[in-house]
PDB file of C-alpha atoms in Angstrom:
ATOM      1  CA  UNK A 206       0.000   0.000   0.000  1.00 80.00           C
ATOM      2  CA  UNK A 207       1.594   3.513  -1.077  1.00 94.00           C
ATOM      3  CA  UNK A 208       2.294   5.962   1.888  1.00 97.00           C
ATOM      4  CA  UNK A 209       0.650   8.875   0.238  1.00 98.00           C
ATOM      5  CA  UNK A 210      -2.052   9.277  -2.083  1.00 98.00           C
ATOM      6  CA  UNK A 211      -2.239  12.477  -3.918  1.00 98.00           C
ATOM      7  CA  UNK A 212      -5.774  13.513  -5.627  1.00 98.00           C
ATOM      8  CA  UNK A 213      -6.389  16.337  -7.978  1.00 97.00           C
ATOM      9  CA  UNK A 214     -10.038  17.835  -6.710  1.00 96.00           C
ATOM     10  CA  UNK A 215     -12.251  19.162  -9.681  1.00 93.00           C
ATOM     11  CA  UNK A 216     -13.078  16.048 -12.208  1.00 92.00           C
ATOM     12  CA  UNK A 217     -11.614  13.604  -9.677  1.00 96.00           C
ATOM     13  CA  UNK A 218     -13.054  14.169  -6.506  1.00 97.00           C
ATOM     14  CA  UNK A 219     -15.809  15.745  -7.367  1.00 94.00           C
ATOM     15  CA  UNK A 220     -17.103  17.974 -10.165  1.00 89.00           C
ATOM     16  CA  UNK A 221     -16.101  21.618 -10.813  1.00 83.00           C
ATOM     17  CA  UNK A 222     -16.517  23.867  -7.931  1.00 84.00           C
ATOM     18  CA  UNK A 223     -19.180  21.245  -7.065  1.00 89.00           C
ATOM     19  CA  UNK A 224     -19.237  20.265  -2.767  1.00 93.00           C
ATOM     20  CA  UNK A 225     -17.417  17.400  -2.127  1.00 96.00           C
ATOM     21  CA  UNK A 226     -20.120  14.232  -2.150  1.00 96.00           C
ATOM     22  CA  UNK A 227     -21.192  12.718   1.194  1.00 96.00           C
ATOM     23  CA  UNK A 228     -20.466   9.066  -0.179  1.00 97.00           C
ATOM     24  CA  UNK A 229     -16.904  10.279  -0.772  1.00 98.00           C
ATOM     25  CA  UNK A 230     -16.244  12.201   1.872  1.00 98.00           C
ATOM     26  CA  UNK A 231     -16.679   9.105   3.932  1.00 97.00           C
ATOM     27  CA  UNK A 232     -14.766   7.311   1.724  1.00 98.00           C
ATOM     28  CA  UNK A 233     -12.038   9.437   1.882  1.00 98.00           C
ATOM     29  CA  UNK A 234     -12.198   9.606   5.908  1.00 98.00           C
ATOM     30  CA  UNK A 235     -12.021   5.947   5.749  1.00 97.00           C
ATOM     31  CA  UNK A 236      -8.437   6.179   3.730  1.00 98.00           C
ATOM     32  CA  UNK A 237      -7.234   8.776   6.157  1.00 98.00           C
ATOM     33  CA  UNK A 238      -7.721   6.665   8.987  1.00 97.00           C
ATOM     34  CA  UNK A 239      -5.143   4.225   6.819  1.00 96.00           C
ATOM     35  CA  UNK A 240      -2.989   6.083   5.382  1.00 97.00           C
ATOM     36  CA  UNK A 241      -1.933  10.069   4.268  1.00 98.00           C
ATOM     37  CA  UNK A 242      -3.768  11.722   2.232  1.00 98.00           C
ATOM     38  CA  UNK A 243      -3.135  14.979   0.062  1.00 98.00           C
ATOM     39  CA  UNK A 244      -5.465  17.164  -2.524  1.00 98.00           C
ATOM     40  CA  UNK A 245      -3.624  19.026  -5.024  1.00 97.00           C
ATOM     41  CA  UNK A 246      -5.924  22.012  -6.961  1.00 95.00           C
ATOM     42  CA  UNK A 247      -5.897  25.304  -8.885  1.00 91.00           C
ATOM     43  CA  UNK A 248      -8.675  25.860  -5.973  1.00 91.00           C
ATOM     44  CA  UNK A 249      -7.379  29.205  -2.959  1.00 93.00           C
ATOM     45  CA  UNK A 250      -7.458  27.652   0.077  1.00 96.00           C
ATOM     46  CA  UNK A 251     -10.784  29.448   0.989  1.00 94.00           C
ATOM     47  CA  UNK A 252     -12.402  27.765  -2.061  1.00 92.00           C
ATOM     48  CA  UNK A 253     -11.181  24.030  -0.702  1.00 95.00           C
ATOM     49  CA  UNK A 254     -12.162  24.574   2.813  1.00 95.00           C
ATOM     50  CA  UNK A 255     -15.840  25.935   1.030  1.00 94.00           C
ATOM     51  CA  UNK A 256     -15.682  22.853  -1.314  1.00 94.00           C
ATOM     52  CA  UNK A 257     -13.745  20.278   0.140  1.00 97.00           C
ATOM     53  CA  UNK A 258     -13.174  20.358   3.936  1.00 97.00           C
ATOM     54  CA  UNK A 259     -16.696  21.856   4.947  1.00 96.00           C
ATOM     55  CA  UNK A 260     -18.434  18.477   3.471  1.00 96.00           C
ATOM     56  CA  UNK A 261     -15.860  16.203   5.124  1.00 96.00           C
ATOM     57  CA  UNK A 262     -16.196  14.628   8.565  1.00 93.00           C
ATOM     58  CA  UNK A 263     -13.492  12.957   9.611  1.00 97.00           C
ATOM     59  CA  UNK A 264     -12.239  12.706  12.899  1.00 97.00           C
ATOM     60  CA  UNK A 265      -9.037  14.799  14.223  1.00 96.00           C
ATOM     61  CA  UNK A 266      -6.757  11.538  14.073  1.00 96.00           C
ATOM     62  CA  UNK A 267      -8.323  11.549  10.507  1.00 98.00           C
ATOM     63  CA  UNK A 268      -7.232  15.123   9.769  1.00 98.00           C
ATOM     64  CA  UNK A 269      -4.193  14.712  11.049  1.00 97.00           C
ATOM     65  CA  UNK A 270      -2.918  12.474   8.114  1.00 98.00           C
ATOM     66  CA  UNK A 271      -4.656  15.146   4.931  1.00 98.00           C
ATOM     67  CA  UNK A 272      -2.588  17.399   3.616  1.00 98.00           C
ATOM     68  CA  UNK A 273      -3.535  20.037   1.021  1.00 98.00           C
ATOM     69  CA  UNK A 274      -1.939  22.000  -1.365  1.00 98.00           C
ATOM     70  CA  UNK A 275      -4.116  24.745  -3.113  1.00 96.00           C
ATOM     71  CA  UNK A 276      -3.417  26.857  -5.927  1.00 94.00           C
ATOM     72  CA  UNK A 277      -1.754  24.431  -7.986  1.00 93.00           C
ATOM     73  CA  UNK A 278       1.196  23.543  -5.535  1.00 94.00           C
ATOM     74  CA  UNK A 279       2.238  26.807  -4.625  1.00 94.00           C
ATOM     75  CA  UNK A 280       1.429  26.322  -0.795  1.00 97.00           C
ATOM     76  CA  UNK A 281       0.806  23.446   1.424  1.00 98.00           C
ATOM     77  CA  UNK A 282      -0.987  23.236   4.417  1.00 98.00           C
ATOM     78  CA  UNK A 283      -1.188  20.831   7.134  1.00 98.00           C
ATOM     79  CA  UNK A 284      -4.408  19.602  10.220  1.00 97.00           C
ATOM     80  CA  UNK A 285      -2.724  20.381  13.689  1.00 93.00           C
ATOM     81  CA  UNK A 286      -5.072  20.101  16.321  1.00 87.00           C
ATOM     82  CA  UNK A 287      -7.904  22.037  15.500  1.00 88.00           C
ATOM     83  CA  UNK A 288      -6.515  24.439  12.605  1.00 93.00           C
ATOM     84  CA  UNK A 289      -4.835  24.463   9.536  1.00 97.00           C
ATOM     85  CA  UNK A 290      -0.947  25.411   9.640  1.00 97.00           C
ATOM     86  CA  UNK A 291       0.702  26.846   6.244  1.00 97.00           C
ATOM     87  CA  UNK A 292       3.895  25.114   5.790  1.00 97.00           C
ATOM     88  CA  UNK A 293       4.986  27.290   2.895  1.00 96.00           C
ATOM     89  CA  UNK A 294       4.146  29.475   0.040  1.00 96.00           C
ATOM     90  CA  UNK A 295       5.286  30.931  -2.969  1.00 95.00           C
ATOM     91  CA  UNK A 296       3.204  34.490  -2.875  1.00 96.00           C
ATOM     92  CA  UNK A 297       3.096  36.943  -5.854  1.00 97.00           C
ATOM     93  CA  UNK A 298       4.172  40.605  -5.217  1.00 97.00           C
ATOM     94  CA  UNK A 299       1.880  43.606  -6.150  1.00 97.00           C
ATOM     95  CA  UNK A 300       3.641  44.304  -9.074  1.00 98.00           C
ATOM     96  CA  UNK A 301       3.907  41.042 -10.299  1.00 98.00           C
ATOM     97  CA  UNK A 302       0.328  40.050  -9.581  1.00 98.00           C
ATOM     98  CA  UNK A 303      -0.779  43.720 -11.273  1.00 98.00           C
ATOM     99  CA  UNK A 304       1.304  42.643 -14.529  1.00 98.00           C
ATOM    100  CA  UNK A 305      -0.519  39.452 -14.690  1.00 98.00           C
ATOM    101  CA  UNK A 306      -3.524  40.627 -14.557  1.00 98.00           C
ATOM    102  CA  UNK A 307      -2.941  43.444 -17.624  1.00 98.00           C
ATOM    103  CA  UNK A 308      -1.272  40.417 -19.666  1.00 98.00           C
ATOM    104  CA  UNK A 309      -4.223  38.333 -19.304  1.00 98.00           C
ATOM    105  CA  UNK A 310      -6.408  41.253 -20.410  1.00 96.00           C
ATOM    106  CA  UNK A 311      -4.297  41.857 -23.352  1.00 97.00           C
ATOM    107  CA  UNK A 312      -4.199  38.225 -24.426  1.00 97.00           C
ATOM    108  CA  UNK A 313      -7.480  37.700 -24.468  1.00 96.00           C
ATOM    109  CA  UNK A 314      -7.950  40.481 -26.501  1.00 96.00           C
ATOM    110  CA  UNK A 315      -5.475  38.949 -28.678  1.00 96.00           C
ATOM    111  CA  UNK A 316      -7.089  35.498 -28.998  1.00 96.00           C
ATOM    112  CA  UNK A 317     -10.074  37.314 -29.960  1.00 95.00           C
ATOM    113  CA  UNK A 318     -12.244  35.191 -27.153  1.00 93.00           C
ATOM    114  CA  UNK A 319     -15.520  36.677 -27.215  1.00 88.00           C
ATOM    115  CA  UNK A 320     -16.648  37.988 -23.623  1.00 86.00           C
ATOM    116  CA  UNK A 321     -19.597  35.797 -22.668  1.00 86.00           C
ATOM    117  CA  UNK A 322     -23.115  37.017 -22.695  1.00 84.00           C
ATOM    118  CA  UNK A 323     -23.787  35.861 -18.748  1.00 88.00           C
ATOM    119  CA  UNK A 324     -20.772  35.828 -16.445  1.00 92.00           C
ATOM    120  CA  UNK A 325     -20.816  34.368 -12.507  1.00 95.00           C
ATOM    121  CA  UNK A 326     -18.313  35.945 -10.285  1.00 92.00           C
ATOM    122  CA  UNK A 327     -14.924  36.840 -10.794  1.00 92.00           C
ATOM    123  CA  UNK A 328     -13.133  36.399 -14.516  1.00 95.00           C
ATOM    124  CA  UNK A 329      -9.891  37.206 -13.251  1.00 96.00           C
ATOM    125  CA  UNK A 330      -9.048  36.322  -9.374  1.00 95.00           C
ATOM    126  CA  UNK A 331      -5.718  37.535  -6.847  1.00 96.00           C
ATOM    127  CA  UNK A 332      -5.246  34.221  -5.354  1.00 95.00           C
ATOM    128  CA  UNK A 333      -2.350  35.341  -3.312  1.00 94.00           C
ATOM    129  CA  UNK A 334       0.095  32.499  -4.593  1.00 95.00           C
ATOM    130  CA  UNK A 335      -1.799  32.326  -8.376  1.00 96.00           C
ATOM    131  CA  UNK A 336      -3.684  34.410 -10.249  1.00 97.00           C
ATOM    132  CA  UNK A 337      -7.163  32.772 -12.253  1.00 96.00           C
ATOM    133  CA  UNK A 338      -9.065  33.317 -15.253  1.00 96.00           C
ATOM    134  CA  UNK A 339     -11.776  32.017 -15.307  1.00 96.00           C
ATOM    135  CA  UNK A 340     -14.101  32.229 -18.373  1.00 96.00           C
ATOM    136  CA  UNK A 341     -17.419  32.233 -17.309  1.00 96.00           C
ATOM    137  CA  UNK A 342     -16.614  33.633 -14.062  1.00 94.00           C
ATOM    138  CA  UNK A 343     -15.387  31.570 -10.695  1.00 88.00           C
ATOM    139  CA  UNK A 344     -19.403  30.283 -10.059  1.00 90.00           C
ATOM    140  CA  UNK A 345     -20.528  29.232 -13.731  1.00 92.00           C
ATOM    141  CA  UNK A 346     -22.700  26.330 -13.271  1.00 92.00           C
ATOM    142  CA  UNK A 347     -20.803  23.642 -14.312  1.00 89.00           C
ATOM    143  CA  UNK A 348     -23.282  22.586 -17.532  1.00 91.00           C
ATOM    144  CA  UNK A 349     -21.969  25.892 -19.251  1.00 93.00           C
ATOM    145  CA  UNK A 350     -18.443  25.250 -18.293  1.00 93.00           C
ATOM    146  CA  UNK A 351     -18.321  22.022 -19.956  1.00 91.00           C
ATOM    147  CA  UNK A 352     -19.518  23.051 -23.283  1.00 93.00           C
ATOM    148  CA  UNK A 353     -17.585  26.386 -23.966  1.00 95.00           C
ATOM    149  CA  UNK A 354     -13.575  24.709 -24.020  1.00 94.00           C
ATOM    150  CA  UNK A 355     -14.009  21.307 -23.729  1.00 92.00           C
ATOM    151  CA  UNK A 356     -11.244  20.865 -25.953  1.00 91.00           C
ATOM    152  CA  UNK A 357      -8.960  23.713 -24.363  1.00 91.00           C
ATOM    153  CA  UNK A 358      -8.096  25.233 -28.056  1.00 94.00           C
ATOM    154  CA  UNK A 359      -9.814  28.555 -26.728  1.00 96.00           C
ATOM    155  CA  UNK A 360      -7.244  28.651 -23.607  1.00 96.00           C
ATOM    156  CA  UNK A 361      -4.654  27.481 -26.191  1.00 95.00           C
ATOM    157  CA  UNK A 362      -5.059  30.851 -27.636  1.00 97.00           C
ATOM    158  CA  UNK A 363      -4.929  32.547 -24.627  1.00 97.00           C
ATOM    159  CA  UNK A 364      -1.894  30.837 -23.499  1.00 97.00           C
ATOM    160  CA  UNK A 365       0.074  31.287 -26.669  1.00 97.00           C
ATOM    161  CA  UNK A 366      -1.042  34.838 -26.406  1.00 97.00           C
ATOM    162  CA  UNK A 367       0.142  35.579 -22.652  1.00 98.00           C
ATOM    163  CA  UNK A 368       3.463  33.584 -22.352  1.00 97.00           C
ATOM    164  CA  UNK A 369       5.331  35.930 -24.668  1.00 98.00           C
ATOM    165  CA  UNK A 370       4.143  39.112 -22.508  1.00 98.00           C
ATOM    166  CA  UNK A 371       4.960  36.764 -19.221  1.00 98.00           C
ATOM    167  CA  UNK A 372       7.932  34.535 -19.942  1.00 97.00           C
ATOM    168  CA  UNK A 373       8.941  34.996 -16.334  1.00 97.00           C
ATOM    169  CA  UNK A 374       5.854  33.259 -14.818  1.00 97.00           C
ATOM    170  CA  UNK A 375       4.116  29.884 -15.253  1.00 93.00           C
ATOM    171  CA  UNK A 376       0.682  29.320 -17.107  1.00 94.00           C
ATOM    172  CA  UNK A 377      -1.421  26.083 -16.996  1.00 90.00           C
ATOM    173  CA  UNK A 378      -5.027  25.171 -18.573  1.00 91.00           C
ATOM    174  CA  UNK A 379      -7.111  24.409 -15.220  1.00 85.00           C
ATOM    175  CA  UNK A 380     -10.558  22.682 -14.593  1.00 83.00           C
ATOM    176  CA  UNK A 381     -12.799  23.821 -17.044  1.00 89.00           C
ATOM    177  CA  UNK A 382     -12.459  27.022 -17.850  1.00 94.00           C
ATOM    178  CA  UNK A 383      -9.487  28.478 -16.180  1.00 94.00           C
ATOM    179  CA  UNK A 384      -6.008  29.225 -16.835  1.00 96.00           C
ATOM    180  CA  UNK A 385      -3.507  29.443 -14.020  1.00 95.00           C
ATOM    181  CA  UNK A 386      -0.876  31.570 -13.622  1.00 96.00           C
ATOM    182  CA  UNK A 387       2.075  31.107 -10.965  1.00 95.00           C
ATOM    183  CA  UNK A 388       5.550  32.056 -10.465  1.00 95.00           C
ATOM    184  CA  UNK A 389       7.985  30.365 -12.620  1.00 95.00           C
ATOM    185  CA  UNK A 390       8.597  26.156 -12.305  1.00 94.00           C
ATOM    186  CA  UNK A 391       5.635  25.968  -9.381  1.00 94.00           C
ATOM    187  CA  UNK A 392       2.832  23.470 -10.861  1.00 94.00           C
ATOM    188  CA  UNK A 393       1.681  20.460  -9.730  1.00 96.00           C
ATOM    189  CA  UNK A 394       4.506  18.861  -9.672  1.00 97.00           C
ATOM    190  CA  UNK A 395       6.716  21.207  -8.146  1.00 96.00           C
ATOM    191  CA  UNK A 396       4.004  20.474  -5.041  1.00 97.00           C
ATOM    192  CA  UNK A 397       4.089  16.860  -4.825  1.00 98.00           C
ATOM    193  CA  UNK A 398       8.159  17.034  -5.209  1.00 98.00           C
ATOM    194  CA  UNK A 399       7.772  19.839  -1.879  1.00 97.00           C
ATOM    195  CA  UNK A 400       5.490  17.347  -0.219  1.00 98.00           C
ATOM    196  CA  UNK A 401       7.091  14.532  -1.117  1.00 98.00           C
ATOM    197  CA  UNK A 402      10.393  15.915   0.598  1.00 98.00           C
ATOM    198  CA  UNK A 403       8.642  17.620   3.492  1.00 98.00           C
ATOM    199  CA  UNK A 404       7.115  13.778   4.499  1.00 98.00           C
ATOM    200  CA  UNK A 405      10.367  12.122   3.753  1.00 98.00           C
ATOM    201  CA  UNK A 406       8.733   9.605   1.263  1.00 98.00           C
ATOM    202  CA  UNK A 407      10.415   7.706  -1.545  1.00 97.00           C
ATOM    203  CA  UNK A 408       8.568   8.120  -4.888  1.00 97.00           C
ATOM    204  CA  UNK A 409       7.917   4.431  -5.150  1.00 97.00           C
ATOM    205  CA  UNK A 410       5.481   4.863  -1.762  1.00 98.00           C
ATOM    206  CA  UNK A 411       3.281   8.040  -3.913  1.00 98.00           C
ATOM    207  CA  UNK A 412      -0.056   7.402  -6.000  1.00 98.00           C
ATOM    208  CA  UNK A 413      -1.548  10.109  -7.789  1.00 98.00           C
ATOM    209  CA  UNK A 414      -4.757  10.766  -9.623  1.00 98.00           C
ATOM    210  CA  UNK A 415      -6.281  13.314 -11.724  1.00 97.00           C
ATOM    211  CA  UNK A 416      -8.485  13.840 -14.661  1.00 94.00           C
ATOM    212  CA  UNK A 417      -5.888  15.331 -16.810  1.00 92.00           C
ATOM    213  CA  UNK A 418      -2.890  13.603 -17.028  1.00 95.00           C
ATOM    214  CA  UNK A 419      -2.109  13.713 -20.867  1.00 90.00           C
ATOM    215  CA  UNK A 420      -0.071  16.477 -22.671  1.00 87.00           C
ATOM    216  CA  UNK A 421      -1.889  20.015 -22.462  1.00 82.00           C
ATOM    217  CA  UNK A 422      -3.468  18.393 -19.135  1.00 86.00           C
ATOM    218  CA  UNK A 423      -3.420  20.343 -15.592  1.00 88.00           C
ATOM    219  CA  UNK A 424      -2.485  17.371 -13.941  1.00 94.00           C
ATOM    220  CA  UNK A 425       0.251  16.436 -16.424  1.00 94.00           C
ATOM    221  CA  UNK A 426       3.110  17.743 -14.942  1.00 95.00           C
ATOM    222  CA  UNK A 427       3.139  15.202 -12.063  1.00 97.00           C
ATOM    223  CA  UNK A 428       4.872  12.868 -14.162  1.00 96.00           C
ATOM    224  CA  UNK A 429       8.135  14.132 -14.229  1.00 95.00           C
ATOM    225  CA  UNK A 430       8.275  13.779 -10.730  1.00 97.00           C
ATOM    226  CA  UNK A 431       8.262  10.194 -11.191  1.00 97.00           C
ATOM    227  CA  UNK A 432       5.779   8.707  -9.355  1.00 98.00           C
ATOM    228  CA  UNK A 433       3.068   6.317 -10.149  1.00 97.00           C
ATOM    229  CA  UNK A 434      -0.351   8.073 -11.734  1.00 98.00           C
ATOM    230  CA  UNK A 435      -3.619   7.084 -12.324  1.00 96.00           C
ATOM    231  CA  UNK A 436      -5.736   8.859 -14.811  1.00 96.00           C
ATOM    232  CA  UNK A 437      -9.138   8.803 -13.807  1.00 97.00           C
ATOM    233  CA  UNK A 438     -12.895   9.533 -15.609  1.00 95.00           C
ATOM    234  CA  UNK A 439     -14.427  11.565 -12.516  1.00 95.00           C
ATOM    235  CA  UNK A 440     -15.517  10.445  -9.312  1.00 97.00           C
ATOM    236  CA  UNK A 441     -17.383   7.596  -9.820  1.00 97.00           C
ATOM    237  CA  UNK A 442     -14.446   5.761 -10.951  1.00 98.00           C
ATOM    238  CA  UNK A 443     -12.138   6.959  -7.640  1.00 98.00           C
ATOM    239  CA  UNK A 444     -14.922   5.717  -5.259  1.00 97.00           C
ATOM    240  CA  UNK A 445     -14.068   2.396  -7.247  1.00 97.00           C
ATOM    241  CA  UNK A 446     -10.795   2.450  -6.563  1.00 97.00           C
ATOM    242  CA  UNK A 447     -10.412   3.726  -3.055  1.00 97.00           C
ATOM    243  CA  UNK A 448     -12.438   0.996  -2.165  1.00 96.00           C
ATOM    244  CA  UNK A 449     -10.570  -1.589  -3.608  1.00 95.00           C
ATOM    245  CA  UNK A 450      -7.667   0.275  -2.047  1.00 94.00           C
ATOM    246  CA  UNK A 451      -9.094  -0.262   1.602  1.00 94.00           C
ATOM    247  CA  UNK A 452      -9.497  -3.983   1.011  1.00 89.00           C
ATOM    248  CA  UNK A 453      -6.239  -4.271   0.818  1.00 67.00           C
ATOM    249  CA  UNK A 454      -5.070  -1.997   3.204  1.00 55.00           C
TER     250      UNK A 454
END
């Protein structure tokens, strides 16, 4: 049995910005109480706990063995005692966060991506570590989300539009809708290799799955840390699998 298990959230866990479901959430308090856990998301921490950690109730032992790292790596965060404890971050400055922002803007622009007729929340979001576009805005109901990139050649655009006006930062095709911009080499897999060291586990004892683990995918990255991965069709399918996982636990 691995050591750690390492889930991507939206598509895996659960569905876009969708609360976590109360089958899984005991399913995953279940695994906790076997072995650690850790959720790796484009997500701010404030849109996890919303998400994620408000529909799970596991016990403080329980807790004690989840980790999460938000915004696509760039911090981690850890269950001691009753709260959660930041174990590091990689924050974006004013400046740098302000000059993301206008790039994004302009490459849009650029791409010639139409603004949408109906937008819900936010299009483009501070999230300390990461900044996020997000097309439809940050609360699209997920039925319009899946229908206006599902095969990411509109964020293409966008991306080959804003790297040239940002070669200093990071930016990866998230979730549905949203690109994510960080600092430069922080992804996904830049968090499991911090977690990874921070635990003091081998690769060999590491599982990961996500949604998106082909080329172009958010959750592609994770393979050149070199650990095993899982590519999985939503959450239906990881219910499967974590229970097969705690009969042989």
């Amino acid at each position: 049995m691995k050591e750690l298990i390492i889930f991507d959230l939206d598509g895996t866990l659960n569905e876009s910005k969708a609360p976590l479901e109360k089958q899984m959430a005991g399913l995953l308090c279940e695994l906790l109480a076997k072995t650690k856990v850790a959720v790796i998301s484009g997500a701010s921490f404030a849109q996890l706990k919303k998400q994620f950690l408000d529909n799970l109730s596991c016990t403080n032992d329980e807790l004690s063995q989840l980790f999460l790292m938000p915004t696509s790596g760039s911090s981690l965060y850890k269950y001691e005692k009753t709260n959660w404890v930041q174990i590091y971050t990689e924050m974006l400055s004013e400046k740098d966060s302000a000059k993301i922002q206008k790039a994004l803007e302009s490459a849009i622009v650029s791409a010639s991506i139409e603004s949408a007729e109906n937008v819900f929340g936010e299009l483009i979001e501070n999230r300390g570590s990461q900044i996020t576009y997000s097309a439809l805005g940050q609360e699209a109901p997920i039925e319009l989300k899946k229908k206006w990139d599902p095969n990411h050649s509109k964020r293409d655009r966008i991306v080959s539009a804003l790297l040239p006006l940002i070669p200093e930062f990071e930016a990866h095709i998230g979730g549905t809708t949203s690109i994510d911009v960080t600092k430069k080499g922080v992804d996904k897999a830049y968090g499991v290799e911090k977690i990874k060291k921070y635990l003091n586990i081998q690769k060999e004892r590491i599982l990961f799955m996500g949604d998106a683990i082909f080329p172009g995918g958010n959750d592609y990255s994770v393979k050149k840390v070199g650990i095993e991965t899982f590519q999985v069709s939503g959450p239906e399918e990881v219910k499967g699998i974590i229970r097969k996982l705690l009969k042989v636990i």
